[in-house]
Amino acid sequence: MSARPRPASTRLPARSDSPFRRLARPWLSPRVFDFWASRLHPTWSWERPLARIVERRAESADAVTLVLRPNRHWHGCRPGQHLNVSAEIDGCRVTRSYSPTGLPGRDRRVAITVKAVDGGKLSRHLCERAKVGDVLDLGPAFGDMQLDENAAAPRLFLAAGSGITPLIALTRALAARGMPAPLSLLYWARKREQLCFVDELRSYAAAHPRFQLRFLLTGEAADAADEGQGRIDAAQLATIADLADREVYACGPGGFVDEARALLAARTVSFQAEAFSPPPRTQEDLDGTVEITLAASARTVTVARGQSLLGALEAQGLKLASGCRMGICNTCACGKRSGSTRHLHTGDAQHEPVSALRLCVNSATSDLVLDL
Ligand code: FES
């Protein structure tokens, strides 16, 4: 996804084990400890990172911001990273990835902004039912969309829909340093009421001459001076000064990121992107079916060629671990014993017989045998 070298590690270092846990470990089961500890305090646990919702507020017509107070087992996050959030819904644990919009400061609180997605189990739960006091599981931070906040390179941020979440965290970090380099943010939404952080972004634009802001609406007419209309195209990008010198960070749905990549990747200093969903598949990819043998459970299923393996196997009734569903968190990684796959974002074919693959961003192009 990235045109730049990735950092050696995208996870923050874990703290060392506490003396209490070292002494108690031979005698006490963490599950038993968690059961009784949670009776005393909702986020006390042996080692599970848990967080209590301490505040919720509407962020747009279809998004809420939840402020969470994690327990001591959660080790923090950098701007632009993601974390897995899990909740128990109708007796099932559901996990999805969110990019924190508010990063831990002295109060160690972290905020996530969640848009209610059609058919989204966890997003609907968090937007419509989760309340102050509820406890969520948190995963460790992961993700490569990070930048050197002190570097002087001019940057261009492109956000569509929920793609604003890692980019607002990065924008806040840069604003806190007085915008050390020129930054342009183009932010697309269908309607004005779906835009998040509008007042805050406008206040940065008013305070920092190096920060240029443009809201782009695809479903209604532009109104304000900092608004425009229409999907991403060359004409909009041509308004960005020094485009060839920019480091570009794009985040949004697969089709948006693909278009941004096609327009910019070869013309700018670097291009980093994160896409929520795989890009549209070609007819060739969609033709026919393949057989997937699940070696560990001695089962064979037939799925349509070209679907993400995660979606295809879930449609067969399999309960599989997943988080971001966009190829970043590694939660859905599994071993492949034979067969060929195609990466849904890059189109790269993978014929190595024995390898690991991420089910959410790969489809089968031949019969497969998986370690499931
Ligand atoms: S669910 Fe995160 S990499 Fe597949």
Tab-separated table of C-alpha atoms and ligand atoms in Angstrom:
chain	number	residue	atom	x	y	z
A	1	MET	CA	0.000	0.000	0.000
A	2	SER	CA	2.788	2.356	0.794
A	3	ALA	CA	5.394	3.807	-1.494
A	4	ARG	CA	7.645	4.540	1.480
A	5	PRO	CA	9.610	2.167	3.682
A	6	ARG	CA	7.509	0.942	6.554
A	7	PRO	CA	8.598	1.561	10.127
A	8	ALA	CA	10.365	-1.423	11.680
A	9	SER	CA	7.559	-1.844	14.175
A	10	THR	CA	4.086	-0.373	14.145
A	11	ARG	CA	3.238	-1.606	17.615
A	12	LEU	CA	4.084	0.188	20.793
A	13	PRO	CA	6.322	-1.703	23.233
A	14	ALA	CA	4.501	-3.756	25.861
A	15	ARG	CA	5.093	-3.104	29.539
A	16	SER	CA	6.876	-5.780	31.534
A	17	ASP	CA	4.899	-8.178	33.676
A	18	SER	CA	3.963	-6.892	37.156
A	19	PRO	CA	5.483	-8.540	40.283
A	20	PHE	CA	1.952	-9.505	41.425
A	21	ARG	CA	1.221	-11.368	38.211
A	22	ARG	CA	4.602	-13.086	38.232
A	23	LEU	CA	3.978	-14.367	41.761
A	24	ALA	CA	0.323	-15.254	41.264
A	25	ARG	CA	0.571	-16.804	37.795
A	26	PRO	CA	1.215	-20.407	38.945
A	27	TRP	CA	-1.769	-20.312	41.329
A	28	LEU	CA	-4.394	-18.204	39.657
A	29	SER	CA	-6.166	-18.588	36.330
A	30	PRO	CA	-6.461	-15.251	34.479
A	31	ARG	CA	-10.068	-16.139	33.570
A	32	VAL	CA	-10.997	-16.702	37.210
A	33	PHE	CA	-9.223	-13.486	38.197
A	34	ASP	CA	-11.064	-11.547	35.457
A	35	PHE	CA	-14.417	-12.934	36.571
A	36	TRP	CA	-14.036	-11.808	40.176
A	37	ALA	CA	-12.127	-8.592	39.414
A	38	SER	CA	-14.869	-7.401	37.070
A	39	ARG	CA	-17.323	-7.685	40.005
A	40	LEU	CA	-15.246	-5.107	41.849
A	41	HIS	CA	-14.516	-2.816	38.896
A	42	PRO	CA	-15.694	-3.145	35.279
A	43	THR	CA	-12.236	-2.703	33.709
A	44	TRP	CA	-10.090	-4.635	36.193
A	45	SER	CA	-8.550	-7.652	34.500
A	46	TRP	CA	-5.496	-9.884	34.689
A	47	GLU	CA	-4.071	-8.708	31.381
A	48	ARG	CA	-6.991	-8.015	29.017
A	49	PRO	CA	-6.973	-4.440	27.699
A	50	LEU	CA	-10.466	-3.110	28.458
A	51	ALA	CA	-11.917	0.366	28.219
A	52	ARG	CA	-14.990	2.020	29.666
A	53	ILE	CA	-17.028	4.494	27.644
A	54	VAL	CA	-16.885	7.748	29.613
A	55	GLU	CA	-18.457	10.116	27.103
A	56	ARG	CA	-20.407	9.963	23.848
A	57	ARG	CA	-21.307	12.793	21.517
A	58	ALA	CA	-22.769	13.149	18.043
A	59	GLU	CA	-20.033	13.987	15.530
A	60	SER	CA	-22.216	14.214	12.412
A	61	ALA	CA	-25.647	13.058	11.236
A	62	ASP	CA	-24.476	9.424	11.181
A	63	ALA	CA	-21.362	9.271	13.375
A	64	VAL	CA	-20.661	9.386	17.100
A	65	THR	CA	-17.470	9.932	19.024
A	66	LEU	CA	-16.960	7.651	21.999
A	67	VAL	CA	-14.389	8.683	24.573
A	68	LEU	CA	-12.879	5.626	26.277
A	69	ARG	CA	-10.839	5.243	29.419
A	70	PRO	CA	-8.651	2.140	28.975
A	71	ASN	CA	-7.248	0.094	31.826
A	72	ARG	CA	-3.500	-0.177	32.437
A	73	HIS	CA	-3.113	-3.140	30.074
A	74	TRP	CA	-3.635	-1.034	26.971
A	75	HIS	CA	-0.350	0.412	25.774
A	76	GLY	CA	-1.419	3.445	23.751
A	77	CYS	CA	-1.490	4.441	20.125
A	78	ARG	CA	0.127	6.892	17.748
A	79	PRO	CA	-1.766	9.271	15.455
A	80	GLY	CA	-2.849	7.481	12.279
A	81	GLN	CA	-2.756	3.978	13.781
A	82	HIS	CA	-5.739	1.667	14.278
A	83	LEU	CA	-6.916	-0.624	17.028
A	84	ASN	CA	-9.399	-3.445	17.222
A	85	VAL	CA	-12.488	-2.801	19.325
A	86	SER	CA	-14.742	-5.684	20.429
A	87	ALA	CA	-18.124	-5.868	22.078
A	88	GLU	CA	-20.505	-8.657	22.972
A	89	ILE	CA	-23.587	-8.381	20.737
A	90	ASP	CA	-26.408	-10.925	21.056
A	91	GLY	CA	-24.031	-13.371	22.742
A	92	CYS	CA	-21.309	-13.056	20.052
A	93	ARG	CA	-18.087	-11.135	20.278
A	94	VAL	CA	-17.812	-8.767	17.316
A	95	THR	CA	-14.532	-7.045	16.460
A	96	ARG	CA	-13.832	-4.189	14.054
A	97	SER	CA	-10.951	-1.754	13.631
A	98	TYR	CA	-11.136	1.965	14.275
A	99	SER	CA	-8.521	4.664	14.009
A	100	PRO	CA	-8.542	6.749	17.198
A	101	THR	CA	-9.492	10.349	16.587
A	102	GLY	CA	-8.485	11.462	20.088
A	103	LEU	CA	-5.133	10.199	21.322
A	104	PRO	CA	-4.264	9.513	24.950
A	105	GLY	CA	-2.888	12.508	26.804
A	106	ARG	CA	-2.343	12.870	30.519
A	107	ASP	CA	-5.821	11.531	31.242
A	108	ARG	CA	-5.036	8.405	29.160
A	109	ARG	CA	-8.363	8.733	27.384
A	110	VAL	CA	-8.725	7.689	23.780
A	111	ALA	CA	-11.579	8.598	21.419
A	112	ILE	CA	-12.964	6.698	18.449
A	113	THR	CA	-15.390	8.142	15.920
A	114	VAL	CA	-17.780	5.576	14.515
A	115	LYS	CA	-20.009	5.973	11.484
A	116	ALA	CA	-23.140	3.819	11.423
A	117	VAL	CA	-22.652	1.503	8.452
A	118	ASP	CA	-25.597	-0.221	6.726
A	119	GLY	CA	-25.650	-3.766	8.101
A	120	GLY	CA	-22.625	-3.019	10.322
A	121	LYS	CA	-23.113	-4.993	13.527
A	122	LEU	CA	-20.572	-3.256	15.694
A	123	SER	CA	-20.897	0.216	14.174
A	124	ARG	CA	-24.684	0.137	14.652
A	125	HIS	CA	-24.251	-1.112	18.220
A	126	LEU	CA	-21.736	1.615	19.060
A	127	CYS	CA	-23.734	4.377	17.357
A	128	GLU	CA	-27.184	3.408	18.552
A	129	ARG	CA	-26.959	1.400	21.761
A	130	ALA	CA	-23.579	1.701	23.485
A	131	LYS	CA	-23.793	4.007	26.498
A	132	VAL	CA	-21.546	5.642	29.034
A	133	GLY	CA	-20.333	2.963	31.455
A	134	ASP	CA	-20.257	0.118	28.896
A	135	VAL	CA	-16.978	-1.778	28.651
A	136	LEU	CA	-15.272	-2.670	25.359
A	137	ASP	CA	-12.242	-4.841	24.616
A	138	LEU	CA	-9.332	-2.985	23.019
A	139	GLY	CA	-6.582	-4.487	20.897
A	140	PRO	CA	-3.022	-3.214	20.536
A	141	ALA	CA	-2.338	-0.389	18.097
A	142	PHE	CA	-1.273	-1.271	14.562
A	143	GLY	CA	-0.957	0.376	11.167
A	144	ASP	CA	1.554	2.145	8.975
A	145	MET	CA	-0.128	5.476	8.326
A	146	GLN	CA	2.294	7.501	10.409
A	147	LEU	CA	4.413	10.509	9.682
A	148	ASP	CA	7.265	12.460	11.139
A	149	GLU	CA	5.285	15.322	12.672
A	150	ASN	CA	8.341	17.606	12.690
A	151	ALA	CA	9.399	16.994	9.085
A	152	ALA	CA	9.171	19.970	6.741
A	153	ALA	CA	7.844	18.123	3.675
A	154	PRO	CA	4.569	19.535	2.287
A	155	ARG	CA	1.713	17.061	2.591
A	156	LEU	CA	-1.635	16.352	1.014
A	157	PHE	CA	-4.315	14.479	2.975
A	158	LEU	CA	-7.220	12.966	1.024
A	159	ALA	CA	-10.119	11.660	3.113
A	160	ALA	CA	-13.434	10.200	2.031
A	161	GLY	CA	-16.154	9.365	4.564
A	162	SER	CA	-14.708	7.558	7.587
A	163	GLY	CA	-11.273	7.980	6.027
A	164	ILE	CA	-11.107	11.222	7.958
A	165	THR	CA	-10.447	9.333	11.228
A	166	PRO	CA	-6.694	8.628	10.891
A	167	LEU	CA	-6.228	11.928	9.082
A	168	ILE	CA	-7.872	14.082	11.783
A	169	ALA	CA	-5.509	12.498	14.321
A	170	LEU	CA	-2.535	13.367	12.102
A	171	THR	CA	-3.921	16.867	11.444
A	172	ARG	CA	-4.325	17.477	15.181
A	173	ALA	CA	-0.774	16.305	15.804
A	174	LEU	CA	0.541	18.694	13.133
A	175	ALA	CA	-1.623	21.577	14.418
A	176	ALA	CA	-0.234	21.005	17.915
A	177	ARG	CA	3.233	21.606	16.421
A	178	GLY	CA	2.116	24.770	14.662
A	179	MET	CA	1.895	23.151	11.194
A	180	PRO	CA	5.626	22.730	10.571
A	181	ALA	CA	5.006	22.267	6.819
A	182	PRO	CA	2.271	23.109	4.312
A	183	LEU	CA	-0.696	20.760	4.628
A	184	SER	CA	-3.735	20.543	2.356
A	185	LEU	CA	-6.723	18.456	3.378
A	186	LEU	CA	-9.405	17.517	0.852
A	187	TYR	CA	-12.322	15.803	2.583
A	188	TRP	CA	-15.212	14.199	0.666
A	189	ALA	CA	-18.672	13.303	1.940
A	190	ARG	CA	-21.966	12.787	0.207
A	191	LYS	CA	-23.765	15.463	2.212
A	192	ARG	CA	-22.640	18.330	4.401
A	193	GLU	CA	-24.353	16.836	7.450
A	194	GLN	CA	-22.078	13.781	7.163
A	195	LEU	CA	-18.877	15.787	7.565
A	196	CYS	CA	-17.127	15.419	10.934
A	197	PHE	CA	-14.845	17.872	12.799
A	198	VAL	CA	-15.937	20.778	10.569
A	199	ASP	CA	-15.601	23.585	13.129
A	200	GLU	CA	-12.292	22.277	14.394
A	201	LEU	CA	-10.837	21.983	10.878
A	202	ARG	CA	-12.014	25.474	10.014
A	203	SER	CA	-10.385	26.805	13.178
A	204	TYR	CA	-7.051	25.245	12.077
A	205	ALA	CA	-7.455	26.814	8.638
A	206	ALA	CA	-8.075	30.218	10.260
A	207	ALA	CA	-5.117	29.869	12.625
A	208	HIS	CA	-2.509	28.355	10.293
A	209	PRO	CA	-1.858	29.950	6.878
A	210	ARG	CA	-0.003	26.765	5.869
A	211	PHE	CA	-3.155	24.656	6.309
A	212	GLN	CA	-5.533	24.563	3.345
A	213	LEU	CA	-8.904	22.924	3.715
A	214	ARG	CA	-11.540	21.931	1.194
A	215	PHE	CA	-14.768	20.045	1.847
A	216	LEU	CA	-16.064	18.264	-1.243
A	217	LEU	CA	-19.676	17.148	-1.524
A	218	THR	CA	-20.784	14.457	-3.940
A	219	GLY	CA	-24.511	14.531	-3.151
A	220	GLU	CA	-25.423	18.209	-2.855
A	221	ALA	CA	-24.352	21.639	-4.039
A	222	ALA	CA	-21.402	23.489	-2.572
A	223	ASP	CA	-22.353	26.486	-0.477
A	224	ALA	CA	-19.513	27.858	1.642
A	225	ALA	CA	-16.227	29.316	0.360
A	226	ASP	CA	-14.264	26.248	1.491
A	227	GLU	CA	-16.668	23.802	-0.168
A	228	GLY	CA	-16.537	22.205	-3.594
A	229	GLN	CA	-18.493	19.549	-5.434
A	230	GLY	CA	-17.866	16.263	-7.149
A	231	ARG	CA	-15.787	13.109	-6.883
A	232	ILE	CA	-12.007	13.106	-6.851
A	233	ASP	CA	-10.593	14.133	-10.225
A	234	ALA	CA	-7.568	15.766	-11.810
A	235	ALA	CA	-9.156	19.227	-11.857
A	236	GLN	CA	-9.585	19.283	-8.056
A	237	LEU	CA	-6.044	18.071	-7.495
A	238	ALA	CA	-4.682	20.678	-9.893
A	239	THR	CA	-5.694	23.359	-7.354
A	240	ILE	CA	-3.083	22.051	-4.879
A	241	ALA	CA	0.114	24.110	-4.959
A	242	ASP	CA	3.424	22.227	-5.393
A	243	LEU	CA	1.607	18.949	-5.994
A	244	ALA	CA	4.745	17.165	-7.214
A	245	ASP	CA	6.541	17.934	-3.916
A	246	ARG	CA	3.780	16.559	-1.691
A	247	GLU	CA	3.690	13.454	0.462
A	248	VAL	CA	0.186	12.082	-0.055
A	249	TYR	CA	-1.904	10.190	2.509
A	250	ALA	CA	-5.261	8.875	1.255
A	251	CYS	CA	-7.903	7.059	3.255
A	252	GLY	CA	-11.406	6.005	2.276
A	253	PRO	CA	-13.343	3.355	0.357
A	254	GLY	CA	-11.421	1.130	-2.073
A	255	GLY	CA	-12.688	2.848	-5.232
A	256	PHE	CA	-11.710	6.283	-3.893
A	257	VAL	CA	-8.226	5.156	-2.899
A	258	ASP	CA	-7.720	3.440	-6.252
A	259	GLU	CA	-8.688	6.629	-8.095
A	260	ALA	CA	-6.382	8.708	-5.882
A	261	ARG	CA	-3.555	6.260	-6.516
A	262	ALA	CA	-4.099	6.382	-10.279
A	263	LEU	CA	-4.128	10.190	-10.269
A	264	LEU	CA	-1.222	10.791	-7.915
A	265	ALA	CA	1.080	7.865	-7.151
A	266	ALA	CA	3.402	8.522	-10.075
A	267	ARG	CA	3.315	12.306	-9.726
A	268	THR	CA	4.092	12.969	-6.063
A	269	VAL	CA	6.978	12.341	-3.650
A	270	SER	CA	5.162	9.462	-1.947
A	271	PHE	CA	1.713	7.933	-1.746
A	272	GLN	CA	0.413	6.093	1.324
A	273	ALA	CA	-3.120	4.782	1.411
A	274	GLU	CA	-5.568	2.778	3.448
A	275	ALA	CA	-8.778	1.459	1.900
A	276	PHE	CA	-11.828	0.252	3.839
A	277	SER	CA	-13.144	-2.109	1.265
A	278	PRO	CA	-11.731	-3.997	-1.692
A	279	PRO	CA	-12.019	-2.263	-5.067
A	280	PRO	CA	-14.591	-3.512	-7.577
A	281	ARG	CA	-13.746	-6.900	-9.083
A	282	THR	CA	-13.424	-7.599	-12.782
A	283	GLN	CA	-15.758	-9.958	-14.587
A	284	GLU	CA	-12.862	-12.352	-15.136
A	285	ASP	CA	-12.357	-12.547	-11.359
A	286	LEU	CA	-16.031	-13.233	-10.780
A	287	ASP	CA	-16.451	-16.119	-13.203
A	288	GLY	CA	-16.913	-19.603	-11.794
A	289	THR	CA	-16.404	-21.171	-8.403
A	290	VAL	CA	-13.506	-22.731	-6.508
A	291	GLU	CA	-13.305	-25.368	-3.795
A	292	ILE	CA	-11.720	-24.453	-0.501
A	293	THR	CA	-10.573	-27.287	1.716
A	294	LEU	CA	-10.382	-26.411	5.395
A	295	ALA	CA	-7.668	-28.790	6.513
A	296	ALA	CA	-8.071	-28.434	10.281
A	297	SER	CA	-11.833	-28.963	10.243
A	298	ALA	CA	-11.883	-31.559	7.446
A	299	ARG	CA	-14.476	-29.653	5.445
A	300	THR	CA	-14.696	-28.486	1.849
A	301	VAL	CA	-16.795	-25.544	0.713
A	302	THR	CA	-17.499	-24.137	-2.732
A	303	VAL	CA	-17.294	-20.350	-3.082
A	304	ALA	CA	-17.494	-17.849	-5.922
A	305	ARG	CA	-14.143	-16.878	-7.411
A	306	GLY	CA	-13.186	-13.255	-6.709
A	307	GLN	CA	-14.957	-12.797	-3.350
A	308	SER	CA	-12.798	-11.946	-0.355
A	309	LEU	CA	-12.035	-15.249	1.339
A	310	LEU	CA	-13.224	-13.839	4.656
A	311	GLY	CA	-16.633	-12.869	3.258
A	312	ALA	CA	-16.937	-16.086	1.268
A	313	LEU	CA	-16.186	-18.308	4.259
A	314	GLU	CA	-18.425	-16.295	6.593
A	315	ALA	CA	-21.236	-16.731	4.062
A	316	GLN	CA	-20.702	-20.486	4.495
A	317	GLY	CA	-21.387	-20.100	8.205
A	318	LEU	CA	-17.802	-20.117	9.459
A	319	LYS	CA	-17.027	-17.916	12.448
A	320	LEU	CA	-13.606	-16.417	11.738
A	321	ALA	CA	-11.500	-13.911	13.647
A	322	SER	CA	-11.425	-10.523	11.951
A	323	GLY	CA	-10.773	-6.902	12.792
A	324	CYS	CA	-10.074	-4.191	10.251
A	325	ARG	CA	-11.286	-6.155	7.209
A	326	MET	CA	-8.852	-4.098	5.120
A	327	GLY	CA	-5.606	-6.040	5.358
A	328	ILE	CA	-3.880	-4.162	8.152
A	329	CYS	CA	-4.438	-5.750	11.558
A	330	ASN	CA	-3.451	-9.336	10.679
A	331	THR	CA	-6.305	-10.740	12.787
A	332	CYS	CA	-7.625	-12.831	9.874
A	333	ALA	CA	-4.209	-14.205	8.815
A	334	CYS	CA	-4.150	-17.919	8.152
A	335	GLY	CA	-1.847	-20.438	6.558
A	336	LYS	CA	-2.322	-21.571	2.959
A	337	ARG	CA	-1.131	-25.084	2.098
A	338	SER	CA	-1.779	-24.952	-1.643
A	339	GLY	CA	-3.525	-22.987	-4.377
A	340	SER	CA	-3.419	-19.476	-5.836
A	341	THR	CA	-4.918	-16.247	-4.580
A	342	ARG	CA	-5.186	-12.645	-5.710
A	343	HIS	CA	-4.809	-9.568	-3.520
A	344	LEU	CA	-8.025	-7.579	-3.938
A	345	HIS	CA	-6.371	-4.168	-3.577
A	346	THR	CA	-3.201	-4.562	-5.592
A	347	GLY	CA	-4.300	-7.323	-7.992
A	348	ASP	CA	-1.090	-9.226	-7.202
A	349	ALA	CA	-1.310	-12.981	-7.742
A	350	GLN	CA	0.186	-15.304	-5.133
A	351	HIS	CA	1.058	-18.820	-6.272
A	352	GLU	CA	3.440	-19.810	-3.443
A	353	PRO	CA	2.147	-23.173	-2.237
A	354	VAL	CA	2.815	-22.661	1.484
A	355	SER	CA	2.380	-19.134	2.769
A	356	ALA	CA	0.335	-16.961	5.099
A	357	LEU	CA	-2.468	-14.846	3.731
A	358	ARG	CA	-4.982	-12.359	5.042
A	359	LEU	CA	-8.435	-13.648	4.327
A	360	CYS	CA	-10.076	-10.214	4.169
A	361	VAL	CA	-8.075	-8.891	1.198
A	362	ASN	CA	-7.446	-12.040	-0.829
A	363	SER	CA	-9.661	-14.033	-3.134
A	364	ALA	CA	-9.149	-17.532	-4.491
A	365	THR	CA	-8.139	-17.884	-8.126
A	366	SER	CA	-7.837	-21.680	-7.878
A	367	ASP	CA	-8.873	-24.411	-5.475
A	368	LEU	CA	-7.241	-23.802	-2.088
A	369	VAL	CA	-6.262	-25.714	1.008
A	370	LEU	CA	-6.249	-23.511	4.122
A	371	ASP	CA	-5.172	-24.174	7.723
A	372	LEU	CA	-8.635	-23.630	9.127
B	1	FES	S1	-9.291	-8.445	9.370
B	1	FES	FE1	-7.540	-7.154	9.628
B	1	FES	S2	-6.108	-7.973	8.222
B	1	FES	FE2	-7.931	-9.070	7.814
